[in-house]
CSV table of C-alpha atoms in Angstrom, one decimal:
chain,number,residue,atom,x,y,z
A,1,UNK,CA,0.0,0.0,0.0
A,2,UNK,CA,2.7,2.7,1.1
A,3,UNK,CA,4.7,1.5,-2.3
A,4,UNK,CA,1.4,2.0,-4.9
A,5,UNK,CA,0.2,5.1,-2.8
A,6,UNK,CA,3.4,7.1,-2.3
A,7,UNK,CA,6.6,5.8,-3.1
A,8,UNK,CA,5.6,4.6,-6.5
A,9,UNK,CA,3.8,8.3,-8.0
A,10,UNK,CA,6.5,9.7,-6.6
A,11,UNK,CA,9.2,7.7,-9.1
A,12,UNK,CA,6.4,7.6,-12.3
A,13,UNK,CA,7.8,11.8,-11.9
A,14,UNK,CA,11.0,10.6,-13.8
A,15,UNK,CA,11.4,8.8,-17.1
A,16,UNK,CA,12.0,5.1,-16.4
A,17,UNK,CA,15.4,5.2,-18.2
A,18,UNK,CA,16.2,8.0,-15.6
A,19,UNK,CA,14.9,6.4,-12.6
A,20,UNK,CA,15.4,2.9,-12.9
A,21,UNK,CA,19.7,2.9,-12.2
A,22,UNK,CA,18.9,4.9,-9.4
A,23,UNK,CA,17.0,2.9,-7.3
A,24,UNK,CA,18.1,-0.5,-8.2
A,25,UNK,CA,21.8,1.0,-7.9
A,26,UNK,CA,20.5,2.1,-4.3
A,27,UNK,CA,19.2,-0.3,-3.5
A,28,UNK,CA,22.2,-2.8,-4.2
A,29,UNK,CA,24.5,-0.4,-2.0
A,30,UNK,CA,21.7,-1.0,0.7
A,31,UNK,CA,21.4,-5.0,0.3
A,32,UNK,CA,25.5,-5.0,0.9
A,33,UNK,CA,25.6,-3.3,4.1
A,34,UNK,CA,25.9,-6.5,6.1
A,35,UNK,CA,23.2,-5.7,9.6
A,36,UNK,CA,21.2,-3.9,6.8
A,37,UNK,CA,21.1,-6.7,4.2
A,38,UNK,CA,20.4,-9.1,7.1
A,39,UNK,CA,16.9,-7.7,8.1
A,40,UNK,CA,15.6,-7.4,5.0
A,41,UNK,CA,16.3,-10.7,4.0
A,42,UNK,CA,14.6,-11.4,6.6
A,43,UNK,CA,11.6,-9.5,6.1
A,44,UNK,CA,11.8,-10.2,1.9
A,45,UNK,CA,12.6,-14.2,1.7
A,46,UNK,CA,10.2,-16.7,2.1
A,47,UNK,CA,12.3,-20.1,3.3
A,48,UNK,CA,10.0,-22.7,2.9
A,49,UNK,CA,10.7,-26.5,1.7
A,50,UNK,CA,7.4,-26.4,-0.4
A,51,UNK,CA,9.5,-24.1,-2.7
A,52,UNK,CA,12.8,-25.4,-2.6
A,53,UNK,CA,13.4,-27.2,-6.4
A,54,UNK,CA,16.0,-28.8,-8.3
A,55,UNK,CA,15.4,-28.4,-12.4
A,56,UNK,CA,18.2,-29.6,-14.5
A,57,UNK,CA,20.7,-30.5,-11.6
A,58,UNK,CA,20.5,-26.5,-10.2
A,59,UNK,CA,18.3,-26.3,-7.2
A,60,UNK,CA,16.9,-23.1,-6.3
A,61,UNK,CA,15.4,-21.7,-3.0
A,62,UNK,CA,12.4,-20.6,-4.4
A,63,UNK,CA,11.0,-21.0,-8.2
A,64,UNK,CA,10.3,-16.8,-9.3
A,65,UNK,CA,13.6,-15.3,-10.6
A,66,UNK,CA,14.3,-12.0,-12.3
A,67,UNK,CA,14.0,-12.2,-16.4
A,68,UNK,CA,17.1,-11.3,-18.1
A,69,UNK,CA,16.9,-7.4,-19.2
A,70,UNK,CA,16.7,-6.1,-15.8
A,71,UNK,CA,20.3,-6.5,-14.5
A,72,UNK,CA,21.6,-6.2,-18.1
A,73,UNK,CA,25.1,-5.7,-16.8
A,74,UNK,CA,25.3,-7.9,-13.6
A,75,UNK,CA,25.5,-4.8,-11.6
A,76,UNK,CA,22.3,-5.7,-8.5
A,77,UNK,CA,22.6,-9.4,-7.8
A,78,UNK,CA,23.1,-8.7,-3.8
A,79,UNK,CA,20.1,-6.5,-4.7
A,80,UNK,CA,17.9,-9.5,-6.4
A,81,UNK,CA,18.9,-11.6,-3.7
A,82,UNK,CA,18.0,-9.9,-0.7
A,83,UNK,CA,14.9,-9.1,-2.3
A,84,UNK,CA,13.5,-12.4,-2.4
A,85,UNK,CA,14.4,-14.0,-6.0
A,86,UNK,CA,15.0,-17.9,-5.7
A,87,UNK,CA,17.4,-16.7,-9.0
A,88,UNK,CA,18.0,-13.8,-11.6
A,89,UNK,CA,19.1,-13.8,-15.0
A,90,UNK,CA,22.0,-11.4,-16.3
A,91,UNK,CA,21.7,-9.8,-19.6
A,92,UNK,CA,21.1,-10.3,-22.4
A,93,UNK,CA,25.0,-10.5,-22.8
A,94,UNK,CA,26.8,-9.6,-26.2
A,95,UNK,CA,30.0,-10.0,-27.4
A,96,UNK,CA,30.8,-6.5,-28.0
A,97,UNK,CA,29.2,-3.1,-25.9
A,98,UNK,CA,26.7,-1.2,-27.5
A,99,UNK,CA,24.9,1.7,-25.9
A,100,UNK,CA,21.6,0.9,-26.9
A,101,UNK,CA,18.9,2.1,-29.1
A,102,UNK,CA,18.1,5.6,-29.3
A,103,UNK,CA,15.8,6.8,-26.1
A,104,UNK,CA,13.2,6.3,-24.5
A,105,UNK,CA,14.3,2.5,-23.9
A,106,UNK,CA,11.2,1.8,-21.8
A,107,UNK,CA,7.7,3.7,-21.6
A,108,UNK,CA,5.2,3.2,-19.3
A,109,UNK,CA,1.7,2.1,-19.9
A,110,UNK,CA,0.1,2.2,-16.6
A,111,UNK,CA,-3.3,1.5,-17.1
A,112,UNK,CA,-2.4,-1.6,-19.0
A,113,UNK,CA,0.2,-2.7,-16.6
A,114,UNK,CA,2.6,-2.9,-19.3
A,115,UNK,CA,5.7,-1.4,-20.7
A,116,UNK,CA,7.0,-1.0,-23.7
A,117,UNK,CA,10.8,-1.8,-24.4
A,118,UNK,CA,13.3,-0.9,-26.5
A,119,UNK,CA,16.8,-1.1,-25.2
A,120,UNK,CA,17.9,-3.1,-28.2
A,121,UNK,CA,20.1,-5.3,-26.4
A,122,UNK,CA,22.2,-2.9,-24.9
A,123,UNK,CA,25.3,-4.0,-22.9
A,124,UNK,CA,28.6,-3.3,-21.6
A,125,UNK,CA,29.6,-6.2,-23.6
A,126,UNK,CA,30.7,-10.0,-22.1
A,127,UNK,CA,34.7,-9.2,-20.9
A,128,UNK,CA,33.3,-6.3,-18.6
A,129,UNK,CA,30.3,-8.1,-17.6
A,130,UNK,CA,32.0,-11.6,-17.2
A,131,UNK,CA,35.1,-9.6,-15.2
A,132,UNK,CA,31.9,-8.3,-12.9
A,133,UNK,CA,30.3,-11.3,-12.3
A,134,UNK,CA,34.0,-13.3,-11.4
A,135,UNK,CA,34.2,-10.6,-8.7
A,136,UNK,CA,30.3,-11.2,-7.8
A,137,UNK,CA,29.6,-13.6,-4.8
A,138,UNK,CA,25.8,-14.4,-3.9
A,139,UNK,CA,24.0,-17.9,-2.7
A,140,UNK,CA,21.5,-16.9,-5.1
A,141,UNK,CA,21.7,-19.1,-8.3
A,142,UNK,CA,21.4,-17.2,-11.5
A,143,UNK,CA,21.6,-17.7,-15.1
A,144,UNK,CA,23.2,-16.0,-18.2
A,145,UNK,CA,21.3,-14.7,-21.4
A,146,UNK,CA,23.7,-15.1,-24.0
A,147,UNK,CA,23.0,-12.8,-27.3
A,148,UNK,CA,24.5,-11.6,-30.3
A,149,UNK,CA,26.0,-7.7,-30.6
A,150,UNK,CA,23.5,-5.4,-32.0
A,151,UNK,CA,25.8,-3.8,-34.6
A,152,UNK,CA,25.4,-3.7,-38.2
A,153,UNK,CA,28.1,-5.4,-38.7
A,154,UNK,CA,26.9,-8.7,-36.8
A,155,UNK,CA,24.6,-11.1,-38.6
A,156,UNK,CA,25.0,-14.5,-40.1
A,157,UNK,CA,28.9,-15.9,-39.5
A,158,UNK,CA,29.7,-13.3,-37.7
A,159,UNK,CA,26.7,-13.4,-35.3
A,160,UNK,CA,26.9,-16.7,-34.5
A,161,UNK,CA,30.4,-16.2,-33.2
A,162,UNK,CA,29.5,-13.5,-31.1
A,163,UNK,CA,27.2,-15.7,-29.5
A,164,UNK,CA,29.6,-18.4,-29.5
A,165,UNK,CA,32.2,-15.9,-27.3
A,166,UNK,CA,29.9,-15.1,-24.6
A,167,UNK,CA,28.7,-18.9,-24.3
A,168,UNK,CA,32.2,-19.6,-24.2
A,169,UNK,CA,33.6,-16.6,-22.0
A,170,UNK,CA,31.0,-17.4,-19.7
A,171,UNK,CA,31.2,-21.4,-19.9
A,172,UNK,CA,32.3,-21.1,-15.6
A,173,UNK,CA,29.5,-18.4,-14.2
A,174,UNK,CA,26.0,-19.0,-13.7
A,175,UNK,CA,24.2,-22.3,-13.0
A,176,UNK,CA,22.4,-21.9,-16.0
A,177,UNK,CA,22.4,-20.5,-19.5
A,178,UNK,CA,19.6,-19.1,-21.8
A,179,UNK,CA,20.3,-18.5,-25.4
A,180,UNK,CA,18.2,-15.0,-26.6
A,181,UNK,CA,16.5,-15.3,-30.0
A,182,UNK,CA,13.5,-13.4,-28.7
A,183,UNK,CA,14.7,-9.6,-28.6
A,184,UNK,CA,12.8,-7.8,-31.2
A,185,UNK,CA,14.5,-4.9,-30.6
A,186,UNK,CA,17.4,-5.4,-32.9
A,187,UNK,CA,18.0,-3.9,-36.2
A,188,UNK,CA,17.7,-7.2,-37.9
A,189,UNK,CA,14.9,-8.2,-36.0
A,190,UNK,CA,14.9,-11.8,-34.5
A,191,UNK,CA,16.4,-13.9,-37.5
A,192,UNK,CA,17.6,-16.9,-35.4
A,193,UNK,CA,14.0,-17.5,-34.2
A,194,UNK,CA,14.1,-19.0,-37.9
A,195,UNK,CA,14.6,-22.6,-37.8
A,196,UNK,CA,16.3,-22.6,-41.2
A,197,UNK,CA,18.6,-19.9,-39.5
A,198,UNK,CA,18.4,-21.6,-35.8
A,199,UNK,CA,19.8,-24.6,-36.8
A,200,UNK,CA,23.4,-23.7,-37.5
A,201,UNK,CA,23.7,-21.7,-34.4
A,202,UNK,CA,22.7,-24.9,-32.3
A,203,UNK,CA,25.2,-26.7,-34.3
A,204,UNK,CA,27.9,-24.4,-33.2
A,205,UNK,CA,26.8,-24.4,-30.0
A,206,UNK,CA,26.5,-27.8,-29.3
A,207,UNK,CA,30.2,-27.9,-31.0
A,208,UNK,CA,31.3,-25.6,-28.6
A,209,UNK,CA,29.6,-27.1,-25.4
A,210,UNK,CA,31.5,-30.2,-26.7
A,211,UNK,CA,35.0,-28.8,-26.8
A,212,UNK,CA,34.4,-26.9,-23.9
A,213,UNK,CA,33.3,-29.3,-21.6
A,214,UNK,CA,30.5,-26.9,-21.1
A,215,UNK,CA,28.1,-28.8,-18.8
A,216,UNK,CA,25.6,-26.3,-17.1
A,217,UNK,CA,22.0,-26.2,-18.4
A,218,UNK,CA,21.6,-24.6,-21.7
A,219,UNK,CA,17.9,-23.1,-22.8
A,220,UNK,CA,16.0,-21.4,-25.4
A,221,UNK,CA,14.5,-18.0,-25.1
A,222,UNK,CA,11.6,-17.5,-27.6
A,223,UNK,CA,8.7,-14.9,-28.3
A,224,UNK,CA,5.0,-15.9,-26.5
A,225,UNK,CA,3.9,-15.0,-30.1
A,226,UNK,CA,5.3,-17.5,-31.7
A,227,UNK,CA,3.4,-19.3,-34.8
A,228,UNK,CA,2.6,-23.0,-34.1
A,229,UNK,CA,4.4,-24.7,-37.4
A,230,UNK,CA,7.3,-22.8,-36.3
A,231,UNK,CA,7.7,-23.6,-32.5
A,232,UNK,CA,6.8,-27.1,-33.5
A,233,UNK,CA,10.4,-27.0,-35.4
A,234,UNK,CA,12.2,-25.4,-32.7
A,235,UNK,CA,10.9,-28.4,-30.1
A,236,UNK,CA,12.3,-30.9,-32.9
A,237,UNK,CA,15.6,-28.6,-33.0
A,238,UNK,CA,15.6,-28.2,-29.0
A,239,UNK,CA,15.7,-31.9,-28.6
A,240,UNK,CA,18.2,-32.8,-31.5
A,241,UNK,CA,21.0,-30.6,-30.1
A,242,UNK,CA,20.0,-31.8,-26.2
A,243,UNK,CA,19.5,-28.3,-24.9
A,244,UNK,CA,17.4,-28.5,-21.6
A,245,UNK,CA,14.3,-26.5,-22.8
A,246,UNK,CA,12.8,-23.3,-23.4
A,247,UNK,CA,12.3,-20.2,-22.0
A,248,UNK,CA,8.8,-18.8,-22.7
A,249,UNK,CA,8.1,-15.7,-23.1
A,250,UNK,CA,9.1,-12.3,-22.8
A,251,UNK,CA,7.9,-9.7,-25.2
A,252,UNK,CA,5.4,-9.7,-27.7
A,253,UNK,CA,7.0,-8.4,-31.0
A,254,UNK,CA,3.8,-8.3,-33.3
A,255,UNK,CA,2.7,-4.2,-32.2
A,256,UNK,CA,-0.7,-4.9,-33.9
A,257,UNK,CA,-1.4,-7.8,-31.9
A,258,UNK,CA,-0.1,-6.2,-28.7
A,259,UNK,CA,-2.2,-3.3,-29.3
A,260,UNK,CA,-5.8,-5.1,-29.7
A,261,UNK,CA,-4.1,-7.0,-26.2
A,262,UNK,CA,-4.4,-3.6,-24.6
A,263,UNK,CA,-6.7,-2.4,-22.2
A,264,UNK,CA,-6.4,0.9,-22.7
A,265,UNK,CA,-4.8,1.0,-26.3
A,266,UNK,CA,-5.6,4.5,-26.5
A,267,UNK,CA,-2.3,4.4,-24.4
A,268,UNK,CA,-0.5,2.8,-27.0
A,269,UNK,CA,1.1,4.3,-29.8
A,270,UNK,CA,1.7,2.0,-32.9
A,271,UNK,CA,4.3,4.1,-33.7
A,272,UNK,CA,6.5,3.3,-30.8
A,273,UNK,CA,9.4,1.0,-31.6
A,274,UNK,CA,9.9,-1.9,-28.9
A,275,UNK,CA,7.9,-5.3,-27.9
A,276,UNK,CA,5.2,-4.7,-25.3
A,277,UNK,CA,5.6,-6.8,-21.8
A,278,UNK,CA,3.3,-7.4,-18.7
A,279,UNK,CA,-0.3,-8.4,-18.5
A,280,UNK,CA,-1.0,-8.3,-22.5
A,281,UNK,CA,1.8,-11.1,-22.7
A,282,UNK,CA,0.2,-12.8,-19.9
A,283,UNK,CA,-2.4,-15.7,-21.8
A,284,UNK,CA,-0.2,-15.5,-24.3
A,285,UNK,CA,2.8,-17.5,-22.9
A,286,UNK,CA,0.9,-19.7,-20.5
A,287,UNK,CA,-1.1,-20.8,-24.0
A,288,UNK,CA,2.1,-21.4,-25.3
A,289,UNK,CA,3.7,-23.0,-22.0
A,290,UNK,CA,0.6,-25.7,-21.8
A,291,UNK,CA,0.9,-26.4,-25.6
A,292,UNK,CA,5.1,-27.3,-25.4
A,293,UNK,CA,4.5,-29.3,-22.2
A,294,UNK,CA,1.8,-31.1,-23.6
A,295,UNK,CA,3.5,-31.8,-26.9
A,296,UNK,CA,6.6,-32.8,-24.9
A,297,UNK,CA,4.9,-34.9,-22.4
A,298,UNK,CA,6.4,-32.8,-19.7
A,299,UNK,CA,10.2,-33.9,-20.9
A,300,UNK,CA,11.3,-30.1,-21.9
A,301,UNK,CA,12.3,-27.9,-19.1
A,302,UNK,CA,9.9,-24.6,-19.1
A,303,UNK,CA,11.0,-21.1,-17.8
A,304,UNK,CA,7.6,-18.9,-17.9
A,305,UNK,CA,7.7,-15.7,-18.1
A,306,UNK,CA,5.2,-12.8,-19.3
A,307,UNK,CA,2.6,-11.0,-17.3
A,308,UNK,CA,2.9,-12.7,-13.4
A,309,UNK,CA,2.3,-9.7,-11.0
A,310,UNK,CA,0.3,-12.2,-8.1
A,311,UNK,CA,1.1,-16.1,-7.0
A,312,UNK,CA,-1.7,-16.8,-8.4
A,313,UNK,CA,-0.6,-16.1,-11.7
A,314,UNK,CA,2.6,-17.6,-11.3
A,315,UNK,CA,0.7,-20.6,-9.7
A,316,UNK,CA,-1.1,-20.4,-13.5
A,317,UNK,CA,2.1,-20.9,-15.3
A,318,UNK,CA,3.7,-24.1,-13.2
A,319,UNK,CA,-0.2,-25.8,-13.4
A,320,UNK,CA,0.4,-25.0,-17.4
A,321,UNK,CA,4.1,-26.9,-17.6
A,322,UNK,CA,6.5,-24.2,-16.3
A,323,UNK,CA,9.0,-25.3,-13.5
A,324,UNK,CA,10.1,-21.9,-12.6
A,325,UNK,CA,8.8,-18.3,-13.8
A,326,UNK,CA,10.8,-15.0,-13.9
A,327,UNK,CA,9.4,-11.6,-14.4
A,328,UNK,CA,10.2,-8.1,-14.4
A,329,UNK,CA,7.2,-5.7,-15.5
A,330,UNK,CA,5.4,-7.4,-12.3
A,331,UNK,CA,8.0,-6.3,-9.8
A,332,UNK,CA,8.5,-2.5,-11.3
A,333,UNK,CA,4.5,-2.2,-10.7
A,334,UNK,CA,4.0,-4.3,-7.5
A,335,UNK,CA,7.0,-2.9,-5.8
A,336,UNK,CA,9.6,-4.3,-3.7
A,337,UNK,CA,7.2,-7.0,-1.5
A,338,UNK,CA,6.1,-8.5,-5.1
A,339,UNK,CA,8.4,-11.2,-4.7
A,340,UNK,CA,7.8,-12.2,-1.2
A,341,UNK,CA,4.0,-11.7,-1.6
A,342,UNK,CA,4.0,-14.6,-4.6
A,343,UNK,CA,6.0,-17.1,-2.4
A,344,UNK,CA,3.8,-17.1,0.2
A,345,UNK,CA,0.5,-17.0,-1.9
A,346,UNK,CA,2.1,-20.1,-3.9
A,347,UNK,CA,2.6,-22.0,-0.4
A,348,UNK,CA,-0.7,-21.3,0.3
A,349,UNK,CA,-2.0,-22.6,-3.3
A,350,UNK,CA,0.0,-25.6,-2.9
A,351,UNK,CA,-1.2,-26.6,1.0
A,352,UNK,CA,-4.4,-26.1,-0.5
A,353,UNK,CA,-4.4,-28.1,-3.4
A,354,UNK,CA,-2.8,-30.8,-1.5
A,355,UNK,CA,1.0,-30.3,-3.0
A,356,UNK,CA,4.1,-30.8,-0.3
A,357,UNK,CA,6.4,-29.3,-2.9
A,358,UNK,CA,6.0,-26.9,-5.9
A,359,UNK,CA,7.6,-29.8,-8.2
A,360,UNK,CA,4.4,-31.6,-8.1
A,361,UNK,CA,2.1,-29.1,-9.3
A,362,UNK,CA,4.3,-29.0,-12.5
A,363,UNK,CA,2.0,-29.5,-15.4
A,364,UNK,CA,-0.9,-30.5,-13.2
A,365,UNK,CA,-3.4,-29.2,-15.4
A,366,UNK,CA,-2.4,-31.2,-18.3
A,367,UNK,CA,-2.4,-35.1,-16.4
């Protein structure tokens, strides 16, 4: 209440890009001061066994982590854990730093609970970000987002090698890895959420996971508005190369289709570059969440993400096939008891639907 009555008017006064450094930056300087960062903790983290899950060989503390796009540059991890995240995930990362698109990267849409993003992959690119995180030291698990460098220079070959060196720079941080394909914020668009383009990636990849002796959990990020003939090659693709899963989904690319989403689409200008997030993504990759597990008979890891601002629509996602979730639009709205608030609602949904641990709602509404 304090958070959506004061504190949060009070920061809609300054342009997200402005205002968003600031007060996860403070707020990271605050989570490190040791007597500090100790009450919160206490006050933020739910620690119960009914959310305590192991996917993939990683076992996390609770199943809601932070989507990749937030801490672009690994810069609030003591932040994200002191905050209540059972994990986060850093980037998207690129091989080489670009400063973004031009501004506004993000723009509010209140009414709709939505935003709309444009950062175009922006980074600090992987040797400063990797340097960070080898200097970084949480109990939190977290994952990488590996992407390619939005630069004119990068597509085909040379893109695939950029993704290449940041799967390979950061082959030893992270429990997990995600590789991007969803951004739609690039100048060439998305063009390895093609399968015909998809393909070789994977094959490098899996090359280099080879020679590397890379062994940590390897994912797929796609769009929520992904066509059905097309995801149905990327599951075939998935399980050729062996890669754990998918994550699904964070931003809806298609503005049209975003727009008619809308509540208030008045709000919305079709003009605006950037995919749209938060509750219009929200049916969206659940649908596509229940149709993957179902296709898979539950043997595809799921990350959901898109439009979870309450337990009970996290609660929505795991029922649908998801092991964990992760958002972002939720927590910027909700404020900083979102995370703690959707813990303890999902222990309540799973004493009440007779679950001892959040593994065995996985996919409950499909069996």
């Amino acid at each position: 209440m304090l958070y959506e009555k004061i504190i949060r008017p009070i920061l809609y006064h300054f342009q997200p890009d402005t205002i968003h450094p600031i007060v996860a930056g403070g707020s990271e300087l605050v989570s490190r001061i040791p007597g500090v960062s100790h009450i919160l903790r206490r006050y933020f983290r739910v620690n119960d066994p009914a959310l305590h899950t192991t996917i993939d060989g990683v076992t996390y503390p609770n199943p809601v982590g932070l989507s990749a796009g937030f801490d672009k540059n690994a810069q609030f991890l003591h932040f994200e854990e002191t905050f209540g995240f059972g994990f986060a995930e850093i980037g998207s990362i690129t091989g080489r730093p670009y400063s973004g698109n031009p501004k506004p990267w993000v723009r509010r849409l209140v009414r709709n609970e939505s935003l709309v993003v444009n950062y175009g992959l922006r980074s600090q690119g992987v040797e400063a970000v990797a340097q960070r995180l080898e200097r970084t030291r949480v109990g939190m698990p977290y994952g990488v987002s590996v992407a390619k460098s939005n630069l004119p220079d990068c597509f085909g070959e040379t893109a695939i090698a950029d993704y290449v060196k940041v799967y390979v720079r950061t082959k030893e941080l992270g429990r997990y890895a995600t590789i991007n394909l969803s951004c739609p914020n690039t100048a060439d668009g998305t063009p390895f959420s093609e399968p015909e383009t998809l393909e070789p990636l994977l094959q490098a990849l899996t090359e280099t996971r080879v020679q590397h002796a890379i062994r940590k959990p390897t994912y797929l990020k796609i769009n929520p508005d992904i066509q059905r003939e097309k995801l149905d090659r990327i599951i075939s693709l998935v399980q050729q190369y062996k890669l754990q899963g998918l994550v699904i989904g964070n931003l809806i690319k298609d503005k049209a289709r975003a727009h008619a989403l809308l509540d208030y689409p008045e709000d919305h200008n079709l003009d605006w570059p950037g995919g749209v997030s938060g509750k219009p993504v929200r049916a969206l990759s659940t649908e596509v969440i229940r149709y993957v597990y179902g296709k898979t008979k539950g043997a595809m890891t799921i990350i959901g993400t898109g439009g979870i601002f309450t337990g009970d629509h996290a609660y929505e996602k795991i029922r649908a096939g998801a092991s964990l979730v992760q958002l972002i639009t939720g927590f910027i709205f909700g404020g900083p008891t979102t995370i703690r608030d959707i813990n303890k609602r999902l222990v309540e949904l799973l004493k009440r639907d007779g679950f001892r641990n959040i593994s065995e709602a996985v996919g409950t509404d499909q069996k």
